[in-house]
């Protein structure tokens, strides 16, 4: 296998030529922002927003900072203004069922008109009603009804009185009522005189008095009936007068809202209620405004709470809206989504009314679009189920959580549900999307469209220009200094570094935006009126410096010998592997010593990390692959008679991933062959059972971690790193490393097969395997085969001696 060539400096960093830009600074750009590299996601957004069928709501999935929210809002900004403006919604008093407020639907802007009209109606009634009931006509008709009743009552009493007089009996009116007494010559007979009358006369008088009393009782029994007739006539008069006074006002409102059956029905109910309670408008203890605005939120008394029934609670007013609403709810709690019924305390009791019904985000977004953060939504108790229920039933039903869970022992309201027509867009990580798809059976039914945002995009001229436009728009929006061409090119290069690929650009726009702000700061500190590449580089270096405290402490421990890393000698069964550590949003690489020891055994490779449960499953898988490679390549027809141990030295945390499996194999082969490994080289890369070196992640951080240690100890031209050949396209190394390679002080070797790495690490040829399976004498592979063959022979001799000993004992 041919020896690999070390990488040229141009292969370590993909420079962006600022000459490709036709502008001098981003101020010359038109300021438009385009979303680049997300065609799949944008097509999904357009489809999800355009289709008008149930369940086609959208879930925008991708890493945080990739511009999901910006892309969604940008798309909606083009769709929403051209959509029809939704209607207004309000709640009014239900005169038949007060606990169930009615929902009224009105054209945009008419809800507030209805509020004003109802205020004017009530205010007018406080003037019209007293005037109508104090008019001469009303007073005359009332007097006529009262006099007619009094006249009928007096007539029957007078007839009874005349009947009694004819029989010498007087009808006497007393404070306790009526009484009969015998008279003689117009004078009431005294009791003593009455007892001196003849018995026959006394019996006659008593009999007449009994008859008269019966007649009086009959008359008195008729008086309540007459009284009821009088009251009914007065009520009828009051209804007529109130209706006459109210009719012009209500007729005017009916003509104004004649095309709205719901409002007309409510006006009919108001008319009937007002006529039945006209007396409430006759008292003037407070101003009409104070009484009308009274309710559960104030304490004007029962009379003030009475007039709340004529108010209108506007839930949604779209009078000033243009197109469909776009609502971004930052705190999607259950109450903030579907609304709430508030309560106030009065005299130690919680009370409420329909004016305390508060709208939610679904009300505001009804007829338009609702954008929610999925993670925040799932964190809020009951919010996810409430949202699904609203989407599934296509209506907004406001339920008091306190009443639902018996936390409030008071009478609450059950408002009429409001029909719902809304597109819901959820923004979240991919893991949330897949978890919901797997474990929530309703999710796939309600969110049928997925907009999957890319983590990276192709690095080409169009996307370079898209970066420049984005930088220009940020500068205009945030009032920053504009970037010159060199600064834009440096930002593009940093975008490749964040993507971990020289041929890609990151779509993590938040990171780019932060870099733009920091570069502007450094330009201001330097007194420049535009941002240059120097300022961008200063911002990048400052970001790294702020995050490298732990990295520097680890490197300091290596320099002091606390952590043992050899970069100068040659060691058998020892190699410098490279690992990546993640701390927050920052990654850094560091070398780790990997050692291997071998002895005669049963063909097992023991991973010490796995044995003590410090190794993850992927790392353990990589170690098991080594056993397959050893047996298939070096001992296909003889027993693999060795026992090997592998370990990451001074590793006190978990080890995961297979990116060190090639380094472990090099250490193991060195231990078997007895050939030392050059410690001034470090290794990264995974390996398969055929010995092919496979790509890994974090290649830039790993190289930089080893380079920093070697530079601090002193570069001598021998130091370098072996990486998988397939990772060359991912290289975007620091400028100091590129300069070191140019000066011949550091090297990066691309390795495609384990044999290439063995030659570089040991200086011994790997050799080419002959058709008969043999290896050239003196090659490292031949040494390995010889050592394994010797082990197998010793194992066989040991087993034979053991059998002979057992036979002799028998």
PDB file of C-alpha atoms in Angstrom, residues 227-444:
ATOM      1  CA  UNK A 227    -105.284  44.765  44.027  1.00  0.00           C
ATOM      2  CA  UNK A 228    -103.672  42.204  41.718  1.00  0.00           C
ATOM      3  CA  UNK A 229    -105.732  43.516  38.858  1.00  0.00           C
ATOM      4  CA  UNK A 230    -104.523  47.019  39.683  1.00  0.00           C
ATOM      5  CA  UNK A 231    -100.891  45.830  39.833  1.00  0.00           C
ATOM      6  CA  UNK A 232    -101.213  43.978  36.551  1.00  0.00           C
ATOM      7  CA  UNK A 233    -102.691  47.032  34.914  1.00  0.00           C
ATOM      8  CA  UNK A 234     -99.882  49.146  36.330  1.00  0.00           C
ATOM      9  CA  UNK A 235     -97.315  46.624  35.086  1.00  0.00           C
ATOM     10  CA  UNK A 236     -98.896  46.616  31.682  1.00  0.00           C
ATOM     11  CA  UNK A 237     -98.824  50.394  31.732  1.00  0.00           C
ATOM     12  CA  UNK A 238     -95.168  50.350  32.789  1.00  0.00           C
ATOM     13  CA  UNK A 239     -94.287  47.873  30.057  1.00  0.00           C
ATOM     14  CA  UNK A 240     -96.098  49.973  27.505  1.00  0.00           C
ATOM     15  CA  UNK A 241     -94.412  53.146  28.634  1.00  0.00           C
ATOM     16  CA  UNK A 242     -90.967  51.507  28.936  1.00  0.00           C
ATOM     17  CA  UNK A 243     -91.365  49.826  25.581  1.00  0.00           C
ATOM     18  CA  UNK A 244     -92.492  53.063  24.016  1.00  0.00           C
ATOM     19  CA  UNK A 245     -89.462  54.864  25.461  1.00  0.00           C
ATOM     20  CA  UNK A 246     -87.043  52.061  24.512  1.00  0.00           C
ATOM     21  CA  UNK A 247     -88.379  51.250  21.056  1.00  0.00           C
ATOM     22  CA  UNK A 248     -86.785  54.153  19.121  1.00  0.00           C
ATOM     23  CA  UNK A 249     -83.389  53.446  20.649  1.00  0.00           C
ATOM     24  CA  UNK A 250     -83.498  49.703  19.966  1.00  0.00           C
ATOM     25  CA  UNK A 251     -84.976  50.207  16.494  1.00  0.00           C
ATOM     26  CA  UNK A 252     -82.008  52.381  15.615  1.00  0.00           C
ATOM     27  CA  UNK A 253     -79.591  49.659  16.766  1.00  0.00           C
ATOM     28  CA  UNK A 254     -81.538  46.965  14.941  1.00  0.00           C
ATOM     29  CA  UNK A 255     -81.240  48.856  11.683  1.00  0.00           C
ATOM     30  CA  UNK A 256     -77.509  49.244  12.275  1.00  0.00           C
ATOM     31  CA  UNK A 257     -76.970  45.525  12.922  1.00  0.00           C
ATOM     32  CA  UNK A 258     -79.728  44.122  10.701  1.00  0.00           C
ATOM     33  CA  UNK A 259     -77.293  41.773   8.906  1.00  0.00           C
ATOM     34  CA  UNK A 260     -76.106  40.188  12.168  1.00  0.00           C
ATOM     35  CA  UNK A 261     -78.680  37.721  13.546  1.00  0.00           C
ATOM     36  CA  UNK A 262     -76.683  37.122  16.706  1.00  0.00           C
ATOM     37  CA  UNK A 263     -76.669  40.810  17.608  1.00  0.00           C
ATOM     38  CA  UNK A 264     -80.374  41.147  16.782  1.00  0.00           C
ATOM     39  CA  UNK A 265     -81.174  38.232  19.070  1.00  0.00           C
ATOM     40  CA  UNK A 266     -79.130  39.838  21.843  1.00  0.00           C
ATOM     41  CA  UNK A 267     -80.925  43.173  21.325  1.00  0.00           C
ATOM     42  CA  UNK A 268     -84.280  41.388  21.680  1.00  0.00           C
ATOM     43  CA  UNK A 269     -83.121  39.899  24.965  1.00  0.00           C
ATOM     44  CA  UNK A 270     -81.879  43.309  26.150  1.00  0.00           C
ATOM     45  CA  UNK A 271     -85.200  44.899  25.232  1.00  0.00           C
ATOM     46  CA  UNK A 272     -87.204  42.328  27.185  1.00  0.00           C
ATOM     47  CA  UNK A 273     -84.900  42.557  30.186  1.00  0.00           C
ATOM     48  CA  UNK A 274     -84.879  46.364  30.178  1.00  0.00           C
ATOM     49  CA  UNK A 275     -88.664  46.544  30.055  1.00  0.00           C
ATOM     50  CA  UNK A 276     -88.908  44.087  32.930  1.00  0.00           C
ATOM     51  CA  UNK A 277     -86.355  46.030  35.002  1.00  0.00           C
ATOM     52  CA  UNK A 278     -87.217  49.613  34.008  1.00  0.00           C
ATOM     53  CA  UNK A 279     -87.222  50.700  37.657  1.00  0.00           C
ATOM     54  CA  UNK A 280     -83.433  50.220  37.778  1.00  0.00           C
ATOM     55  CA  UNK A 281     -83.122  53.213  35.453  1.00  0.00           C
ATOM     56  CA  UNK A 282     -85.271  55.479  37.593  1.00  0.00           C
ATOM     57  CA  UNK A 283     -82.918  55.724  40.563  1.00  0.00           C
ATOM     58  CA  UNK A 284     -79.993  58.157  40.429  1.00  0.00           C
ATOM     59  CA  UNK A 285     -77.692  57.159  43.239  1.00  0.00           C
ATOM     60  CA  UNK A 286     -74.666  57.092  40.877  1.00  0.00           C
ATOM     61  CA  UNK A 287     -73.803  58.261  37.392  1.00  0.00           C
ATOM     62  CA  UNK A 288     -74.754  55.970  34.505  1.00  0.00           C
ATOM     63  CA  UNK A 289     -71.069  55.430  33.669  1.00  0.00           C
ATOM     64  CA  UNK A 290     -70.259  54.268  37.216  1.00  0.00           C
ATOM     65  CA  UNK A 291     -73.202  51.900  37.280  1.00  0.00           C
ATOM     66  CA  UNK A 292     -72.540  50.558  33.786  1.00  0.00           C
ATOM     67  CA  UNK A 293     -68.865  49.909  34.442  1.00  0.00           C
ATOM     68  CA  UNK A 294     -69.520  48.248  37.803  1.00  0.00           C
ATOM     69  CA  UNK A 295     -69.139  44.522  38.187  1.00  0.00           C
ATOM     70  CA  UNK A 296     -67.041  41.888  39.870  1.00  0.00           C
ATOM     71  CA  UNK A 297     -63.995  44.137  39.583  1.00  0.00           C
ATOM     72  CA  UNK A 298     -65.588  46.970  41.580  1.00  0.00           C
ATOM     73  CA  UNK A 299     -67.863  47.241  44.587  1.00  0.00           C
ATOM     74  CA  UNK A 300     -70.774  49.556  43.733  1.00  0.00           C
ATOM     75  CA  UNK A 301     -73.303  47.201  45.261  1.00  0.00           C
ATOM     76  CA  UNK A 302     -75.909  44.883  43.809  1.00  0.00           C
ATOM     77  CA  UNK A 303     -77.404  47.632  41.671  1.00  0.00           C
ATOM     78  CA  UNK A 304     -74.060  48.291  39.996  1.00  0.00           C
ATOM     79  CA  UNK A 305     -73.532  44.587  39.308  1.00  0.00           C
ATOM     80  CA  UNK A 306     -76.980  44.492  37.751  1.00  0.00           C
ATOM     81  CA  UNK A 307     -75.999  46.783  34.869  1.00  0.00           C
ATOM     82  CA  UNK A 308     -72.996  44.596  33.934  1.00  0.00           C
ATOM     83  CA  UNK A 309     -75.404  42.435  31.972  1.00  0.00           C
ATOM     84  CA  UNK A 310     -75.672  45.160  29.343  1.00  0.00           C
ATOM     85  CA  UNK A 311     -71.926  45.367  28.769  1.00  0.00           C
ATOM     86  CA  UNK A 312     -69.986  43.716  25.938  1.00  0.00           C
ATOM     87  CA  UNK A 313     -66.695  41.891  26.617  1.00  0.00           C
ATOM     88  CA  UNK A 314     -64.628  42.219  23.443  1.00  0.00           C
ATOM     89  CA  UNK A 315     -62.348  39.206  23.111  1.00  0.00           C
ATOM     90  CA  UNK A 316     -60.839  40.028  19.725  1.00  0.00           C
ATOM     91  CA  UNK A 317     -60.911  43.347  17.880  1.00  0.00           C
ATOM     92  CA  UNK A 318     -59.586  43.181  14.326  1.00  0.00           C
ATOM     93  CA  UNK A 319     -60.749  46.659  13.392  1.00  0.00           C
ATOM     94  CA  UNK A 320     -57.221  47.886  12.783  1.00  0.00           C
ATOM     95  CA  UNK A 321     -55.826  44.599  11.432  1.00  0.00           C
ATOM     96  CA  UNK A 322     -54.789  44.011   7.855  1.00  0.00           C
ATOM     97  CA  UNK A 323     -54.844  40.432   6.696  1.00  0.00           C
ATOM     98  CA  UNK A 324     -54.592  37.344   8.859  1.00  0.00           C
ATOM     99  CA  UNK A 325     -53.032  37.642  12.331  1.00  0.00           C
ATOM    100  CA  UNK A 326     -49.628  36.105  13.087  1.00  0.00           C
ATOM    101  CA  UNK A 327     -49.247  35.465  16.817  1.00  0.00           C
ATOM    102  CA  UNK A 328     -45.972  34.408  18.431  1.00  0.00           C
ATOM    103  CA  UNK A 329     -46.761  33.284  21.987  1.00  0.00           C
ATOM    104  CA  UNK A 330     -43.633  33.394  24.105  1.00  0.00           C
ATOM    105  CA  UNK A 331     -45.216  31.795  27.206  1.00  0.00           C
ATOM    106  CA  UNK A 332     -47.641  29.128  25.986  1.00  0.00           C
ATOM    107  CA  UNK A 333     -49.288  28.258  29.302  1.00  0.00           C
ATOM    108  CA  UNK A 334     -52.757  26.753  29.273  1.00  0.00           C
ATOM    109  CA  UNK A 335     -54.405  30.060  30.262  1.00  0.00           C
ATOM    110  CA  UNK A 336     -52.358  32.014  27.737  1.00  0.00           C
ATOM    111  CA  UNK A 337     -53.426  29.619  24.975  1.00  0.00           C
ATOM    112  CA  UNK A 338     -57.162  29.087  25.490  1.00  0.00           C
ATOM    113  CA  UNK A 339     -57.975  32.033  27.745  1.00  0.00           C
ATOM    114  CA  UNK A 340     -59.005  32.218  31.370  1.00  0.00           C
ATOM    115  CA  UNK A 341     -61.888  33.105  33.662  1.00  0.00           C
ATOM    116  CA  UNK A 342     -60.641  35.414  36.379  1.00  0.00           C
ATOM    117  CA  UNK A 343     -62.154  35.806  39.836  1.00  0.00           C
ATOM    118  CA  UNK A 344     -62.079  38.628  42.338  1.00  0.00           C
ATOM    119  CA  UNK A 345     -62.641  38.558  46.062  1.00  0.00           C
ATOM    120  CA  UNK A 346     -65.621  40.363  47.546  1.00  0.00           C
ATOM    121  CA  UNK A 347     -66.506  40.031  51.199  1.00  0.00           C
ATOM    122  CA  UNK A 348     -64.394  36.884  51.454  1.00  0.00           C
ATOM    123  CA  UNK A 349     -66.065  35.235  48.445  1.00  0.00           C
ATOM    124  CA  UNK A 350     -64.672  34.711  44.961  1.00  0.00           C
ATOM    125  CA  UNK A 351     -67.004  36.126  42.327  1.00  0.00           C
ATOM    126  CA  UNK A 352     -66.836  36.437  38.579  1.00  0.00           C
ATOM    127  CA  UNK A 353     -68.899  37.477  35.584  1.00  0.00           C
ATOM    128  CA  UNK A 354     -68.589  37.324  31.834  1.00  0.00           C
ATOM    129  CA  UNK A 355     -66.554  40.557  31.715  1.00  0.00           C
ATOM    130  CA  UNK A 356     -63.722  38.683  33.470  1.00  0.00           C
ATOM    131  CA  UNK A 357     -63.318  36.206  30.601  1.00  0.00           C
ATOM    132  CA  UNK A 358     -59.862  36.836  29.157  1.00  0.00           C
ATOM    133  CA  UNK A 359     -58.778  35.817  25.636  1.00  0.00           C
ATOM    134  CA  UNK A 360     -55.814  33.550  24.843  1.00  0.00           C
ATOM    135  CA  UNK A 361     -53.358  33.229  21.986  1.00  0.00           C
ATOM    136  CA  UNK A 362     -55.783  30.975  20.089  1.00  0.00           C
ATOM    137  CA  UNK A 363     -58.367  33.774  20.148  1.00  0.00           C
ATOM    138  CA  UNK A 364     -55.855  36.310  18.862  1.00  0.00           C
ATOM    139  CA  UNK A 365     -54.601  33.919  16.161  1.00  0.00           C
ATOM    140  CA  UNK A 366     -58.060  32.716  15.107  1.00  0.00           C
ATOM    141  CA  UNK A 367     -58.306  33.009  11.356  1.00  0.00           C
ATOM    142  CA  UNK A 368     -54.525  33.246  11.052  1.00  0.00           C
ATOM    143  CA  UNK A 369     -51.332  31.646  12.318  1.00  0.00           C
ATOM    144  CA  UNK A 370     -50.063  30.716  15.784  1.00  0.00           C
ATOM    145  CA  UNK A 371     -46.315  30.153  16.310  1.00  0.00           C
ATOM    146  CA  UNK A 372     -45.211  28.293  19.454  1.00  0.00           C
ATOM    147  CA  UNK A 373     -41.974  26.940  20.866  1.00  0.00           C
ATOM    148  CA  UNK A 374     -42.547  23.210  21.341  1.00  0.00           C
ATOM    149  CA  UNK A 375     -40.193  22.871  24.301  1.00  0.00           C
ATOM    150  CA  UNK A 376     -41.809  25.690  26.239  1.00  0.00           C
ATOM    151  CA  UNK A 377     -45.239  24.350  25.360  1.00  0.00           C
ATOM    152  CA  UNK A 378     -44.461  20.899  26.739  1.00  0.00           C
ATOM    153  CA  UNK A 379     -43.038  22.396  29.925  1.00  0.00           C
ATOM    154  CA  UNK A 380     -46.366  24.115  30.724  1.00  0.00           C
ATOM    155  CA  UNK A 381     -48.862  21.927  32.640  1.00  0.00           C
ATOM    156  CA  UNK A 382     -51.995  20.978  30.640  1.00  0.00           C
ATOM    157  CA  UNK A 383     -51.001  23.282  27.750  1.00  0.00           C
ATOM    158  CA  UNK A 384     -50.186  20.516  25.226  1.00  0.00           C
ATOM    159  CA  UNK A 385     -53.451  18.673  25.849  1.00  0.00           C
ATOM    160  CA  UNK A 386     -55.424  21.935  25.712  1.00  0.00           C
ATOM    161  CA  UNK A 387     -53.856  22.824  22.348  1.00  0.00           C
ATOM    162  CA  UNK A 388     -54.549  19.376  20.893  1.00  0.00           C
ATOM    163  CA  UNK A 389     -58.151  19.516  22.104  1.00  0.00           C
ATOM    164  CA  UNK A 390     -58.673  22.920  20.486  1.00  0.00           C
ATOM    165  CA  UNK A 391     -57.171  21.791  17.168  1.00  0.00           C
ATOM    166  CA  UNK A 392     -59.049  18.498  17.167  1.00  0.00           C
ATOM    167  CA  UNK A 393     -62.478  19.964  18.059  1.00  0.00           C
ATOM    168  CA  UNK A 394     -61.889  23.143  16.030  1.00  0.00           C
ATOM    169  CA  UNK A 395     -63.230  25.300  18.833  1.00  0.00           C
ATOM    170  CA  UNK A 396     -61.875  27.278  21.770  1.00  0.00           C
ATOM    171  CA  UNK A 397     -63.510  26.207  25.011  1.00  0.00           C
ATOM    172  CA  UNK A 398     -62.454  28.286  28.009  1.00  0.00           C
ATOM    173  CA  UNK A 399     -62.374  26.255  31.205  1.00  0.00           C
ATOM    174  CA  UNK A 400     -61.263  27.493  34.580  1.00  0.00           C
ATOM    175  CA  UNK A 401     -58.477  25.213  35.820  1.00  0.00           C
ATOM    176  CA  UNK A 402     -59.351  26.105  39.401  1.00  0.00           C
ATOM    177  CA  UNK A 403     -62.913  24.913  38.865  1.00  0.00           C
ATOM    178  CA  UNK A 404     -61.838  21.909  36.800  1.00  0.00           C
ATOM    179  CA  UNK A 405     -59.565  20.584  39.539  1.00  0.00           C
ATOM    180  CA  UNK A 406     -61.786  21.678  42.440  1.00  0.00           C
ATOM    181  CA  UNK A 407     -59.285  24.237  43.639  1.00  0.00           C
ATOM    182  CA  UNK A 408     -61.936  26.975  43.720  1.00  0.00           C
ATOM    183  CA  UNK A 409     -65.163  26.222  45.590  1.00  0.00           C
ATOM    184  CA  UNK A 410     -67.300  28.841  43.916  1.00  0.00           C
ATOM    185  CA  UNK A 411     -69.681  29.074  40.990  1.00  0.00           C
ATOM    186  CA  UNK A 412     -67.846  29.696  37.743  1.00  0.00           C
ATOM    187  CA  UNK A 413     -68.868  30.275  34.145  1.00  0.00           C
ATOM    188  CA  UNK A 414     -69.082  28.010  31.118  1.00  0.00           C
ATOM    189  CA  UNK A 415     -68.711  30.347  28.129  1.00  0.00           C
ATOM    190  CA  UNK A 416     -70.009  29.278  24.751  1.00  0.00           C
ATOM    191  CA  UNK A 417     -67.125  27.799  22.672  1.00  0.00           C
ATOM    192  CA  UNK A 418     -65.787  29.915  19.820  1.00  0.00           C
ATOM    193  CA  UNK A 419     -65.176  28.189  16.437  1.00  0.00           C
ATOM    194  CA  UNK A 420     -61.464  27.883  15.657  1.00  0.00           C
ATOM    195  CA  UNK A 421     -59.717  28.136  12.310  1.00  0.00           C
ATOM    196  CA  UNK A 422     -55.964  28.486  12.769  1.00  0.00           C
ATOM    197  CA  UNK A 423     -52.662  27.155  11.479  1.00  0.00           C
ATOM    198  CA  UNK A 424     -50.369  26.124  14.325  1.00  0.00           C
ATOM    199  CA  UNK A 425     -46.600  26.169  13.779  1.00  0.00           C
ATOM    200  CA  UNK A 426     -44.402  24.481  16.389  1.00  0.00           C
ATOM    201  CA  UNK A 427     -40.679  25.194  16.571  1.00  0.00           C
ATOM    202  CA  UNK A 428     -38.450  22.617  18.201  1.00  0.00           C
ATOM    203  CA  UNK A 429     -35.466  20.315  18.174  1.00  0.00           C
ATOM    204  CA  UNK A 430     -35.485  17.162  16.092  1.00  0.00           C
ATOM    205  CA  UNK A 431     -35.489  14.986  19.198  1.00  0.00           C
ATOM    206  CA  UNK A 432     -38.764  16.555  20.368  1.00  0.00           C
ATOM    207  CA  UNK A 433     -40.350  15.911  16.975  1.00  0.00           C
ATOM    208  CA  UNK A 434     -39.324  12.257  16.913  1.00  0.00           C
ATOM    209  CA  UNK A 435     -40.337  11.691  20.552  1.00  0.00           C
ATOM    210  CA  UNK A 436     -43.779  13.161  19.934  1.00  0.00           C
ATOM    211  CA  UNK A 437     -44.145  11.159  16.723  1.00  0.00           C
ATOM    212  CA  UNK A 438     -43.310   7.966  18.606  1.00  0.00           C
ATOM    213  CA  UNK A 439     -45.138   8.384  21.891  1.00  0.00           C
ATOM    214  CA  UNK A 440     -48.104  10.686  21.193  1.00  0.00           C
ATOM    215  CA  UNK A 441     -50.704   9.026  18.950  1.00  0.00           C
ATOM    216  CA  UNK A 442     -52.407  12.377  18.271  1.00  0.00           C
ATOM    217  CA  UNK A 443     -49.281  14.121  17.026  1.00  0.00           C
ATOM    218  CA  UNK A 444     -49.121  12.588  13.550  1.00  0.00           C
TER     219      UNK A 444
END
